[in-house]
Coordinates of C-alpha atoms and ligand atoms in Angstrom, one line a residue:
X1 CA 19.3 -21.8 19.5
X2 CA 21.5 -22.4 16.5
X3 CA 23.0 -19.5 14.6
X4 CA 23.9 -19.4 11.0
X5 CA 27.0 -17.5 9.8
X6 CA 26.1 -13.9 9.1
X7 CA 25.4 -13.0 5.6
X8 CA 23.1 -10.4 4.3
X9 CA 20.8 -10.3 1.3
X10 CA 22.4 -8.6 -1.6
X11 CA 20.1 -5.6 -1.5
X12 CA 21.0 -4.9 2.1
X13 CA 24.6 -4.2 1.2
X14 CA 23.5 -1.9 -1.6
X15 CA 21.2 0.0 0.7
X16 CA 23.8 0.3 3.4
X17 CA 26.3 1.8 1.0
X18 CA 23.6 4.2 -0.1
X19 CA 22.8 5.1 3.5
X20 CA 26.3 6.1 4.3
X21 CA 26.5 8.2 1.1
X22 CA 23.1 9.8 1.9
X23 CA 24.0 10.6 5.5
X24 CA 27.0 12.6 4.2
X25 CA 24.9 14.4 1.6
X26 CA 22.2 15.1 4.2
X27 CA 24.7 16.7 6.6
X28 CA 26.0 18.9 3.9
X29 CA 22.6 19.9 2.6
X30 CA 21.0 20.7 5.9
X31 CA 23.5 23.4 6.5
X32 CA 22.7 25.4 3.3
X33 CA 20.2 28.1 3.3
X34 CA 16.6 27.4 2.2
X35 CA 15.9 27.1 -1.4
X36 CA 13.1 25.2 -3.0
X37 CA 15.4 23.9 -5.8
X38 CA 17.9 22.6 -3.3
X39 CA 18.2 18.9 -3.7
X40 CA 17.1 17.3 -0.5
X41 CA 18.2 14.0 1.0
X42 CA 16.0 11.1 0.0
X43 CA 13.5 9.9 2.6
X44 CA 14.3 6.6 4.3
X45 CA 12.1 3.5 4.8
X46 CA 11.2 2.4 8.3
X47 CA 9.8 -0.9 9.2
X48 CA 7.3 -0.7 12.0
X49 CA 7.3 3.1 12.1
X50 CA 4.0 2.9 14.0
X51 CA 5.7 1.0 16.8
X52 CA 8.0 3.9 17.6
X53 CA 7.3 6.5 20.2
X54 CA 6.0 9.4 18.2
X55 CA 4.8 13.0 18.5
X56 CA 1.7 13.2 16.5
X57 CA 1.3 16.0 14.0
X58 CA -2.2 15.0 13.1
X59 CA -4.9 17.6 13.3
X60 CA -5.6 20.9 11.7
X61 CA -2.9 22.3 9.3
X62 CA -3.1 25.7 7.8
X63 CA -3.6 25.3 4.0
X64 CA -3.2 27.5 1.0
X65 CA -4.5 26.3 -2.4
X66 CA -1.9 27.2 -5.1
X67 CA -3.0 26.0 -8.5
X68 CA -0.1 27.8 -10.3
X69 CA 2.5 26.7 -7.7
X70 CA 3.3 30.4 -7.2
X71 CA 4.5 29.5 -3.7
X72 CA 7.6 28.0 -5.4
X73 CA 7.8 29.6 -8.8
X74 CA 8.4 33.3 -9.5
X75 CA 6.6 35.4 -12.1
X76 CA 9.3 34.7 -14.8
X77 CA 9.5 31.1 -14.0
X78 CA 12.5 31.2 -11.6
X79 CA 12.4 30.7 -7.9
X80 CA 9.9 32.7 -5.9
X81 CA 12.1 34.6 -3.4
X82 CA 9.2 34.7 -1.0
X83 CA 8.6 31.0 -1.2
X84 CA 5.8 29.8 1.0
X85 CA 8.1 27.3 2.7
X86 CA 9.7 30.2 4.5
X87 CA 6.4 30.7 6.4
X88 CA 7.2 34.5 6.6
X89 CA 5.1 36.9 8.5
X90 CA 4.8 40.4 7.2
X91 CA 7.1 42.8 9.1
X92 CA 6.6 46.6 9.3
X93 CA 8.8 48.3 6.7
X94 CA 9.1 45.2 4.5
X95 CA 10.4 46.2 1.1
X96 CA 8.3 43.6 -0.6
X97 CA 4.8 42.8 0.6
X98 CA 4.4 39.1 1.7
X99 CA 1.3 37.9 0.0
X100 CA 0.6 34.8 2.0
X101 CA 0.2 34.2 5.7
X102 CA -0.5 30.7 7.0
X103 CA -1.7 32.1 10.3
X104 CA -4.7 33.6 8.4
X105 CA -5.3 30.7 6.1
X106 CA -8.1 28.2 6.6
X107 CA -7.2 24.7 7.6
X108 CA -7.4 21.1 6.4
X109 CA -7.4 18.0 8.6
X110 CA -4.5 15.6 8.6
X111 CA -4.9 12.7 8.0
X112 CA -7.5 13.3 5.3
X113 CA -7.8 13.9 1.6
X114 CA -8.7 17.5 0.7
X115 CA -11.4 16.6 -1.8
X116 CA -13.9 15.6 0.8
X117 CA -13.1 18.5 3.1
X118 CA -14.1 21.4 0.9
X119 CA -16.6 21.4 -1.9
X120 CA -14.3 23.7 -3.9
X121 CA -11.6 21.0 -3.7
X122 CA -13.8 18.1 -4.8
X123 CA -12.2 18.0 -8.4
X124 CA -9.0 19.8 -7.5
X125 CA -5.8 18.5 -9.0
X126 CA -2.7 20.6 -8.2
X127 CA -0.5 21.8 -5.4
X128 CA -1.7 22.7 -1.9
X129 CA 0.5 24.1 0.8
X130 CA 0.2 22.8 4.4
X131 CA 1.7 24.4 7.5
X132 CA 1.8 23.3 11.1
X133 CA 3.5 24.7 14.2
X134 CA 4.9 22.4 16.8
X135 CA 7.1 22.6 19.9
X136 CA 10.1 20.3 20.3
X137 CA 12.8 19.6 22.7
X138 CA 15.9 18.1 21.0
X139 CA 17.5 15.3 23.0
X140 CA 21.2 14.3 22.9
X141 CA 22.2 11.4 20.8
X142 CA 18.7 11.2 19.3
X143 CA 17.7 11.5 15.7
X144 CA 14.3 12.7 14.6
X145 CA 12.3 11.8 11.5
X146 CA 9.2 13.3 10.0
X147 CA 7.1 10.3 9.3
X148 CA 4.5 10.7 6.5
X149 CA 2.0 7.9 6.2
X150 CA 1.2 9.0 2.6
X151 CA 1.1 12.2 0.5
X152 CA -0.6 11.9 -2.9
X153 CA 1.2 12.3 -5.4
X154 CA 4.3 14.4 -5.1
X155 CA 5.3 16.2 -1.9
X156 CA 8.1 18.5 -0.6
X157 CA 8.8 19.1 3.0
X158 CA 10.6 22.0 4.9
X159 CA 11.2 22.3 8.6
X160 CA 11.9 25.8 9.8
X161 CA 12.5 26.8 6.2
X162 CA 15.1 24.0 5.5
X163 CA 14.1 21.6 2.8
X164 CA 14.2 18.1 4.4
X165 CA 13.0 15.8 1.6
X166 CA 10.8 15.3 -1.4
X167 CA 8.9 12.2 -2.4
X168 CA 6.9 10.8 -5.3
X169 CA 4.2 8.2 -4.9
X170 CA 0.9 8.6 -3.2
X171 CA 0.3 5.3 -1.3
X172 CA 3.5 4.5 0.6
X173 CA 5.0 5.9 3.8
X174 CA 8.3 7.6 4.0
X175 CA 10.5 9.3 6.6
X176 CA 12.5 12.5 6.3
X177 CA 15.4 13.1 8.7
X178 CA 14.9 16.5 10.4
X179 CA 17.5 16.2 13.2
X180 CA 19.5 19.1 12.0
X181 CA 16.5 21.2 11.1
X182 CA 14.6 21.2 14.4
X183 CA 15.5 23.3 17.4
X184 CA 14.4 23.8 21.0
X185 CA 11.0 25.6 21.3
X186 CA 8.7 26.5 18.5
X187 CA 9.2 25.0 15.1
X188 CA 7.2 24.8 11.9
X189 CA 6.8 22.3 9.1
X190 CA 5.6 23.3 5.7
X191 CA 4.6 20.7 3.0
X192 CA 3.6 21.2 -0.6
X193 CA 1.5 18.3 -1.8
X194 CA 0.6 18.0 -5.5
X195 CA -1.9 15.4 -6.8
X196 CA -1.4 16.4 -10.5
X197 CA -1.5 13.2 -12.6
X198 CA 1.5 12.6 -14.9
X199 CA 2.1 10.6 -18.1
X200 CA 5.2 9.2 -16.5
X201 CA 3.7 8.6 -13.1
X202 CA 2.9 5.4 -11.2
X203 CA -0.1 5.2 -11.6
X204 CA -0.4 7.3 -14.7
X205 CA -3.1 9.5 -16.2
X206 CA -6.0 7.0 -16.3
X207 CA -7.3 5.1 -13.3
X208 CA -10.7 4.0 -12.2
X209 CA -10.6 5.6 -8.7
X210 CA -10.7 9.1 -7.3
X211 CA -7.4 10.9 -7.2
X212 CA -7.7 12.0 -3.6
X213 CA -5.0 14.5 -2.8
X214 CA -3.3 15.7 0.3
X215 CA -1.7 14.3 3.4
X216 CA -4.0 11.4 3.4
X217 CA -2.5 9.3 6.2
X218 CA -1.0 10.3 9.6
X219 CA 2.0 12.5 10.1
X220 CA 4.3 12.3 13.1
X221 CA 7.8 12.9 14.5
X222 CA 9.6 9.7 15.4
X223 CA 12.6 9.8 17.7
X224 CA 15.4 7.1 17.5
X225 CA 18.9 6.7 18.9
X226 CA 21.8 7.8 16.6
X227 CA 22.3 4.3 15.4
X228 CA 19.0 2.4 15.2
X229 CA 17.1 -0.4 13.6
X230 CA 15.5 1.0 10.5
X231 CA 14.4 -2.3 8.8
X232 CA 13.9 -5.9 9.9
X233 CA 12.4 -9.1 8.6
X234 CA 11.2 -11.8 11.0
X235 CA 9.6 -14.8 9.5
X236 CA 9.1 -18.6 9.7
X237 CA 11.5 -20.6 7.6
X238 CA 9.8 -22.4 4.6
X239 CA 12.5 -25.1 4.5
X240 CA 13.4 -25.8 8.1
X241 CA 10.8 -26.9 10.7
X242 CA 10.1 -24.4 13.6
X243 CA 12.9 -22.1 12.6
X244 CA 12.5 -18.4 12.8
X245 CA 14.9 -16.4 10.7
X246 CA 15.3 -13.0 9.1
X247 CA 17.6 -10.0 9.3
X248 CA 18.0 -6.7 11.1
X249 CA 19.4 -3.7 9.4
X250 CA 20.9 -0.6 11.1
X251 CA 21.1 3.0 10.1
X252 CA 23.6 5.5 11.6
X253 CA 27.3 5.6 12.5
X254 CA 28.9 2.4 13.7
X255 CA 31.6 2.9 16.3
X256 CA 34.2 0.3 17.2
X257 CA 32.4 -0.4 20.4
X258 CA 29.1 -1.1 18.6
X259 CA 30.7 -3.8 16.5
X260 CA 30.8 -5.8 19.7
X261 CA 27.2 -5.0 20.5
X262 CA 24.8 -7.8 19.8
X263 CA 21.5 -7.6 17.9
X264 CA 18.8 -9.4 19.8
X265 CA 15.5 -10.8 18.7
X266 CA 13.4 -12.0 21.6
X267 CA 10.0 -13.8 21.6
X268 CA 9.1 -13.8 25.3
X269 CA 6.1 -16.2 25.0
X270 CA 8.3 -18.8 23.4
X271 CA 11.2 -18.1 25.7
X272 CA 13.3 -17.6 22.6
X273 CA 16.1 -15.2 22.3
X274 CA 18.4 -15.1 19.3
X275 CA 21.5 -12.9 19.8
X276 CA 23.8 -12.2 17.0
X277 CA 27.1 -10.3 16.7
X278 CA 27.1 -7.3 14.5
X279 CA 29.7 -7.5 11.8
X280 CA 31.2 -4.5 10.2
X281 CA 28.5 -4.1 7.6
X282 CA 25.8 -2.8 9.8
X283 CA 23.2 -5.5 9.7
X284 CA 22.8 -9.2 10.6
X285 CA 21.0 -12.3 9.5
X286 CA 19.6 -14.4 12.3
X287 CA 18.2 -17.9 12.5
X288 CA 17.0 -20.0 15.4
X289 CA 14.9 -23.0 16.3
X290 CA 11.9 -22.4 18.6
X291 CA 9.7 -24.9 20.5
X292 CA 6.0 -24.9 20.7
X293 CA 5.2 -22.4 18.0
X294 CA 1.6 -21.8 17.2
X295 CA 1.3 -20.9 13.5
X296 CA -0.8 -17.9 12.3
X297 CA -3.7 -18.9 10.1
X298 CA -7.1 -17.3 9.2
X299 CA -8.7 -19.7 11.7
X300 CA -6.2 -18.9 14.4
X301 CA -4.5 -15.5 13.8
X302 CA -2.0 -15.9 16.6
X303 CA 0.4 -13.0 17.0
X304 CA 3.6 -13.0 19.1
X305 CA 5.2 -10.1 20.8
X306 CA 8.7 -9.9 19.2
X307 CA 11.3 -7.5 20.7
X308 CA 14.3 -6.4 18.6
X309 CA 17.2 -4.7 20.3
X310 CA 20.5 -3.1 19.4
X311 CA 22.4 -1.0 21.9
X312 CA 20.0 1.5 23.3
X313 CA 17.4 1.0 20.5
X314 CA 14.6 -1.4 20.8
X315 CA 11.3 -2.0 19.0
X316 CA 8.4 -4.2 20.0
X317 CA 6.4 -5.9 17.3
X318 CA 3.3 -8.2 17.0
X319 CA 4.2 -10.8 14.4
X320 CA 2.4 -14.0 13.2
X321 CA 4.4 -16.9 11.9
X322 CA 3.2 -18.9 8.9
X323 CA 4.6 -20.2 5.6
X324 CA 3.2 -19.8 2.1
X325 CA 4.3 -21.5 -1.1
X326 CA 3.2 -23.0 -4.3
X327 CA 3.3 -26.7 -5.2
X328 CA 2.1 -27.4 -8.8
X329 CA -1.3 -25.7 -9.0
X330 CA -1.8 -25.5 -5.2
X331 CA -1.2 -22.6 -2.9
X332 CA 0.0 -24.0 0.4
X333 CA -0.5 -22.2 3.7
X334 CA 1.4 -23.8 6.5
X335 CA 2.0 -26.7 4.1
X336 CA -1.7 -27.3 3.4
X337 CA -3.6 -26.5 0.3
X338 CA -5.9 -23.5 0.7
X339 CA -8.7 -21.9 -1.4
X340 CA -8.7 -18.1 -1.1
X341 CA -12.3 -17.0 -0.5
X342 CA -11.7 -13.3 -1.1
X343 CA -13.1 -9.9 -2.0
X344 CA -11.3 -6.9 -3.5
X345 CA -11.2 -3.7 -1.5
X346 CA -10.3 -0.1 -2.3
X347 CA -9.0 2.2 0.4
X348 CA -12.3 4.1 0.3
X349 CA -13.7 5.1 3.7
X350 CA -17.0 3.5 4.6
X351 CA -19.9 5.9 5.3
X352 CA -18.0 9.2 5.1
X353 CA -16.3 8.3 1.8
X354 CA -12.9 9.7 0.8
X355 CA -9.5 8.0 1.5
X356 CA -9.6 5.5 4.3
X357 CA -6.9 5.8 7.0
X358 CA -8.2 4.9 10.5
X359 CA -8.5 1.7 12.6
X360 CA -12.2 2.2 12.4
X361 CA -12.2 2.3 8.6
X362 CA -10.1 -0.8 8.5
X363 CA -12.2 -2.7 11.0
X364 CA -15.4 -1.8 9.2
X365 CA -14.2 -2.9 5.8
X366 CA -12.5 -6.1 7.0
X367 CA -15.4 -6.8 9.4
X368 CA -17.7 -6.9 6.3
X369 CA -15.2 -9.2 4.5
X370 CA -15.2 -11.6 7.6
X371 CA -18.9 -11.5 7.7
X372 CA -19.0 -12.4 4.0
X373 CA -17.0 -15.6 4.9
X374 CA -13.7 -14.4 3.5
X375 CA -10.3 -15.7 4.4
X376 CA -8.6 -13.4 1.9
X377 CA -8.7 -9.8 0.6
X378 CA -7.2 -8.2 -2.4
X379 CA -6.2 -4.7 -1.3
X380 CA -6.5 -2.9 -4.7
X381 CA -4.8 -1.1 -6.5
X382 CA -2.0 0.4 -4.4
X383 CA -0.5 -0.3 -1.0
X384 CA -3.1 0.3 1.8
X385 CA -2.5 1.9 5.1
X386 CA -0.6 0.2 7.9
X387 CA -3.8 0.2 10.0
X388 CA -5.4 -2.1 7.4
X389 CA -2.5 -4.5 7.5
X390 CA -2.4 -4.6 11.3
X391 CA -6.2 -5.3 11.3
X392 CA -5.8 -8.1 8.7
X393 CA -3.1 -9.7 10.9
X394 CA -5.4 -9.5 14.0
X395 CA -8.6 -10.6 12.1
X396 CA -7.0 -13.5 10.2
X397 CA -7.4 -12.2 6.6
X398 CA -4.8 -13.2 4.0
X399 CA -3.8 -10.2 1.9
X400 CA -2.9 -9.5 -1.7
X401 CA -0.9 -6.2 -1.6
X402 CA -0.6 -4.3 -4.9
X403 CA 1.9 -1.9 -6.5
X404 CA 0.0 0.8 -8.5
X405 CA 1.3 -0.4 -11.9
X406 CA -2.2 0.0 -13.3
X407 CA -3.3 -0.1 -17.0
X408 CA -0.9 1.5 -19.5
X409 CA 2.2 3.1 -17.9
X410 CA 5.1 4.3 -19.9
X411 CA 6.6 0.8 -19.9
X412 CA 9.5 1.7 -22.2
X413 CA 10.6 4.5 -19.9
X414 CA 13.4 3.3 -17.4
X415 CA 12.6 6.2 -15.1
X416 CA 9.1 4.8 -14.7
X417 CA 10.5 1.4 -13.8
X418 CA 12.6 3.2 -11.1
X419 CA 9.5 4.8 -9.7
X420 CA 7.6 1.5 -9.6
X421 CA 10.6 -0.2 -7.9
X422 CA 10.9 2.7 -5.4
X423 CA 7.3 2.2 -4.4
X424 CA 7.9 -1.5 -4.2
X425 CA 10.9 -0.9 -1.9
X426 CA 8.6 1.2 0.3
X427 CA 5.7 -1.2 0.2
X428 CA 7.8 -4.3 1.0
X429 CA 10.2 -2.4 3.3
X430 CA 7.4 -1.2 5.6
X431 CA 5.0 -4.1 5.5
X432 CA 7.2 -7.2 5.2
X433 CA 6.4 -8.5 8.7
X434 CA 2.7 -8.9 8.3
X435 CA 1.7 -12.5 8.4
X436 CA -1.5 -11.6 6.6
X437 CA 0.4 -10.6 3.4
X438 CA 1.0 -13.6 1.2
X439 CA 1.0 -12.1 -2.3
X440 CA 2.8 -9.1 -3.8
X441 CA 1.0 -8.0 -6.9
X442 CA 3.1 -6.4 -9.5
X443 CA 0.4 -4.9 -11.7
X444 CA -3.3 -4.8 -12.9
X445 CA -4.6 -5.2 -16.4
X446 CA -1.6 -4.1 -18.3
X447 CA -1.5 -4.2 -22.2
X448 CA 0.3 -7.2 -23.6
X449 CA 3.4 -5.7 -25.2
X450 CA 7.1 -6.6 -25.1
X451 CA 8.0 -3.4 -23.2
X452 CA 5.3 -4.2 -20.6
X453 CA 6.5 -7.8 -20.1
X454 CA 10.1 -6.7 -19.7
X455 CA 9.1 -4.0 -17.2
X456 CA 7.0 -6.2 -15.0
X457 CA 9.4 -9.1 -15.2
X458 CA 12.1 -6.8 -13.9
X459 CA 9.7 -5.5 -11.2
X460 CA 9.0 -9.1 -10.2
X461 CA 12.7 -10.0 -10.0
X462 CA 13.2 -6.9 -7.8
X463 CA 10.3 -8.0 -5.5
X464 CA 11.8 -11.5 -5.2
X465 CA 15.1 -10.1 -4.2
X466 CA 13.5 -7.9 -1.6
X467 CA 11.4 -10.7 -0.3
X468 CA 11.9 -14.4 -1.3
X469 CA 9.3 -15.6 1.3
X470 CA 6.1 -14.6 -0.5
X471 CA 4.4 -15.2 -3.8
X472 CA 4.4 -12.9 -6.8
X473 CA 1.3 -12.3 -8.8
X474 CA -0.4 -9.8 -11.1
X475 CA -4.0 -9.4 -12.4
X476 CA -3.9 -10.2 -16.1
X477 CA -6.4 -9.6 -18.9
X478 CA -7.9 -12.6 -20.5
X479 CA -8.5 -13.3 -24.2
X480 CA -11.9 -14.3 -25.4
X481 CA -12.2 -16.5 -28.5
X482 CA -15.9 -17.2 -28.9
X483 CA -17.0 -18.7 -25.6
X484 CA -13.5 -19.8 -24.7
X485 CA -11.5 -17.6 -22.3
X486 CA -7.8 -18.0 -22.8
X487 CA -5.2 -17.1 -20.1
X488 CA -1.9 -17.0 -22.0
X489 CA -0.5 -13.6 -21.3
X490 CA 3.3 -14.0 -21.5
X491 CA 3.6 -12.2 -18.2
X492 CA 2.4 -15.3 -16.6
X493 CA 5.9 -16.7 -16.9
X494 CA 7.2 -14.2 -14.3
X495 CA 4.5 -15.0 -11.8
X496 CA 4.0 -17.7 -9.1
X497 CA 0.2 -17.2 -9.1
X498 CA -1.8 -16.0 -12.1
X499 CA -4.5 -13.4 -11.4
X500 CA -7.2 -13.0 -14.0
X501 CA -9.9 -10.4 -14.3
X502 CA -13.1 -11.1 -16.3
X503 CA -16.5 -9.4 -16.5
X504 CA -18.7 -12.0 -18.2
X505 CA -22.2 -10.7 -17.8
X506 CA -21.2 -7.1 -17.5
X507 CA -18.7 -5.9 -20.1
X508 CA -19.1 -9.2 -21.9
X509 CA -22.5 -10.4 -23.0
X510 CA -25.0 -11.7 -20.3
X511 CA -24.8 -13.4 -16.9
X512 CA -25.9 -16.7 -18.5
X513 CA -22.9 -16.6 -20.9
X514 CA -20.9 -17.9 -18.0
X515 CA -22.8 -21.2 -18.3
X516 CA -21.4 -21.9 -21.8
X517 CA -17.9 -20.4 -21.2
X518 CA -14.9 -22.8 -21.2
X519 CA -11.5 -21.8 -19.7
X520 CA -8.1 -22.6 -21.2
X521 CA -5.3 -21.7 -18.8
X522 CA -1.9 -22.1 -20.4
X523 CA 0.0 -22.1 -17.1
X524 CA 0.3 -25.0 -14.7
X525 CA 0.2 -22.6 -11.9
X526 CA -2.5 -21.7 -9.3
X527 CA -5.0 -19.1 -10.6
X528 CA -7.0 -16.5 -8.7
X529 CA -10.0 -14.9 -10.3
X530 CA -8.9 -11.5 -9.1
X531 CA -12.0 -9.6 -10.5
X532 CA -15.5 -10.4 -11.7
X533 CA -18.8 -8.6 -11.1
X534 CA -21.1 -5.9 -12.3
X535 CA -22.8 -2.7 -11.2
X536 CA -25.9 -2.4 -9.1
X537 CA -27.4 0.6 -7.3
X538 CA -28.3 -0.3 -3.8
X539 CA -32.1 -0.3 -3.5
X540 CA -32.7 -0.4 -7.3
X541 CA -34.8 -3.4 -8.1
X542 CA -36.1 -5.1 -11.3
X543 CA -35.9 -8.3 -13.3
X544 CA -32.7 -10.3 -13.2
X545 CA -31.9 -9.1 -16.7
X546 CA -32.4 -5.4 -15.9
X547 CA -29.0 -3.8 -15.7
X548 CA -28.0 -1.7 -12.7
X549 CA -30.5 -3.5 -10.4
X550 CA -29.5 -5.6 -7.4
X551 CA -31.2 -8.6 -9.1
X552 CA -28.9 -8.3 -12.2
X553 CA -25.8 -8.2 -10.1
X554 CA -27.0 -11.2 -8.1
X555 CA -27.6 -13.0 -11.3
X556 CA -24.0 -12.4 -12.4
X557 CA -22.8 -13.9 -9.2
X558 CA -25.0 -17.0 -9.4
X559 CA -23.8 -17.9 -12.9
X560 CA -20.2 -17.0 -12.2
X561 CA -20.0 -19.2 -9.1
X562 CA -21.0 -22.3 -11.2
X563 CA -18.5 -21.4 -13.9
X564 CA -15.7 -20.9 -11.4
X565 CA -16.0 -24.5 -10.2
X566 CA -15.2 -25.7 -13.8
X567 CA -11.7 -24.1 -13.7
X568 CA -9.5 -27.0 -12.3
X569 CA -6.6 -24.8 -11.2
X570 CA -8.7 -22.1 -9.5
X571 CA -7.3 -21.5 -6.1
X572 CA -9.0 -18.3 -5.1
X573 CA -11.2 -15.4 -6.0
X574 CA -11.6 -11.8 -5.1
X575 CA -14.7 -10.4 -6.9
X576 CA -14.9 -6.7 -7.6
X577 CA -15.6 -5.2 -5.1
X578 CA -16.6 -5.1 -1.4
X579 CA -17.9 -1.5 -1.3
X580 CA -18.9 1.1 -3.9
X581 CA -16.1 3.6 -4.5
X582 CA -15.8 7.1 -6.0
X583 CA -14.5 7.3 -9.5
X584 CA -14.7 10.1 -12.0
X585 CA -15.2 7.6 -14.8
X586 CA -18.7 6.8 -13.5
X587 CA -20.9 9.9 -14.3
X588 CA -24.2 8.2 -15.0
X589 CA -26.6 10.5 -13.1
X590 CA -29.1 8.9 -10.7
X591 CA -27.3 5.6 -10.8
X592 CA -23.6 6.0 -10.5
X593 CA -23.3 9.6 -9.5
X594 CA -19.5 9.3 -9.7
X595 CA -19.3 5.9 -7.9
X596 CA -18.3 2.6 -9.3
X597 CA -21.3 0.6 -8.3
X598 CA -19.8 -2.9 -8.4
X599 CA -19.7 -3.0 -4.6
X600 CA -21.6 -5.7 -2.8
X601 CA -22.2 -3.0 -0.2
X602 CA -23.0 0.6 -0.9
X603 CA -20.7 3.4 0.4
X604 CA -23.4 4.0 3.1
X605 CA -23.2 0.3 4.3
X606 CA -26.3 -1.1 2.6
X607 CA -25.7 -4.7 1.6
X608 CA -26.9 -5.7 -1.9
X609 CA -28.4 -9.0 -2.9
X610 CA -25.2 -10.3 -4.4
X611 CA -23.5 -10.0 -1.0
X612 CA -25.8 -12.7 0.3
X613 CA -25.3 -14.9 -2.7
X614 CA -21.5 -14.8 -2.3
X615 CA -21.8 -15.1 1.5
X616 CA -23.8 -18.3 1.2
X617 CA -21.3 -19.8 -1.2
X618 CA -18.4 -18.9 1.1
X619 CA -20.1 -20.1 4.2
X620 CA -21.1 -23.4 2.6
X621 CA -17.7 -23.8 1.1
X622 CA -19.3 -24.5 -2.2
X623 CA -16.7 -22.6 -4.2
X624 CA -13.2 -23.9 -5.1
X625 CA -14.5 -27.4 -5.7
X626 CA -13.7 -28.4 -9.2
X627 CA -16.4 -30.8 -10.6
Ligands
LIG701 C1 -11.2 -3.5 -13.9 C2 -10.2 -2.8 -13.1 C3 -10.8 -2.0 -11.9 C4 -12.1 -1.4 -12.4 C5 -13.1 -2.4 -12.8 C6 -14.4 -1.9 -13.4 O1 -11.0 -4.4 -14.6 O2 -9.2 -3.6 -12.7 O3 -9.9 -1.1 -11.4 O4 -12.7 -0.6 -11.4 O5 -12.5 -3.2 -13.9 O6 -15.3 -1.6 -12.6 O7 -14.5 -1.7 -14.6

């Protein structure tokens, strides 16, 4: 195998400098006494955290509902000296009565949103405290991280009373170093999770989905050697035939001896081993030709075992190899034009409802998409769980992955851009090795203002710097002039693929209006109809012009399908949406009952008529064929 000179993407060097600085701050901070206000080290991003040996902290956690956040804040607004993170137990002779006791509190399940676990928490927005005891045996030369799959929206963590990190953003995973905070024997972890919505949040106050709170995805302890592989990127080159390339990044102290240690990337089935010397900077680029590679595709989602090694650290991955690019108005997968037969999906759990998190949730949702005839899913409107991405890799479904820049954020606030970029760092940093993901979506239906365009253009540049191997998109609003739909949002300039949402027949006139609608797309780029559809209550029947009935929804799809074939640069579609999902914006009693009913399947798994209309079109390949 040939090896290129080592050079790292610009962002790696920045990150590494930051890591060194953070390690120093972390060491200093972990030794100070507990205080809620103490700044805590920033959590780190791990690629393939689910591939690491882990001690699961899933299960029942003691929980205290704290709407005024009294567990942190004292009666005059300062610090509560009896902060709940201390996990104190009342002692005889205590001067001050401890007013909380996790051992007497009721419990919540982790992973899981709290809204679906207790009727009283159904509408709750505010802080809840979680506590779990665990036993641990520290090992020499081993670092340990608290891995949090997702905590919506802000969260703070303490181990044995020492603050270990805080995090903002409800849909990405993060890892708090707890090496200095754990000890041999019994330990405890306390988390405060607050799902209050904020003006300057990402997303912000308004969304069209349920603001499920809590530790919504799995929590574990991950052990790694002192110097270990924290992030890596392994992909097929777009420009050189049969070349696998990427980089491996390390975290931790680098000794002189280590600078002679090699980073190895091995793909046993291909008998390929790339071994690269580490240079001073703590990471390496690698590049090597392989023979006999079978490419990943929806028809043949071939995954290879890939082993990455450095010193005494190693991680074993399952990775598919494919390329994706744009040529004119075509999307090319493995060099060949493809039409994306898709469907949009929220991370709503089938049958039980609430936030999805398990393999079973992922397999049910993606199984329905496969049965529909899809080769593509739009995972809306925020990064979905790792289980979903692993299932998409296995099942051969291409993925649109989305940053929760939804509707009208504070686009003129630089701090909000930082938050969006931080969530992008986490989304791309954790999921960059999934062959299934082909599109990073920057935003959904944002208002056309200068501040917005500047914000998302910066976000797109950031995404390209993090990952130049995939395509950048966003779902844009479309302008209607009479019966002409115009796609000319200036944000289109920053995108590789234009996403467009439209609701002809639902928010706009009647299903038949689609027959007389013309499309003017001002960009010579591929376009995906990222949303279309209408509401229907499963089992409600009537004429095809009676709203809320299955017949009406089916009628929308029939007319839309014909219209879509008249858009010459249409290269994909992801109608709204696979399954009904909970949203407080949908109060219509007897019909919506707080569910957005645009699903082709009800939340209880009942398929509506429109499902079969779309299925027929996808199975017969009668969409994506311009007349
Ligand atoms: C949209 C939004 C989506 C909503 C949908 C609707 O345009 O992108 O989040 O749920 O419309 O049902 O109105």
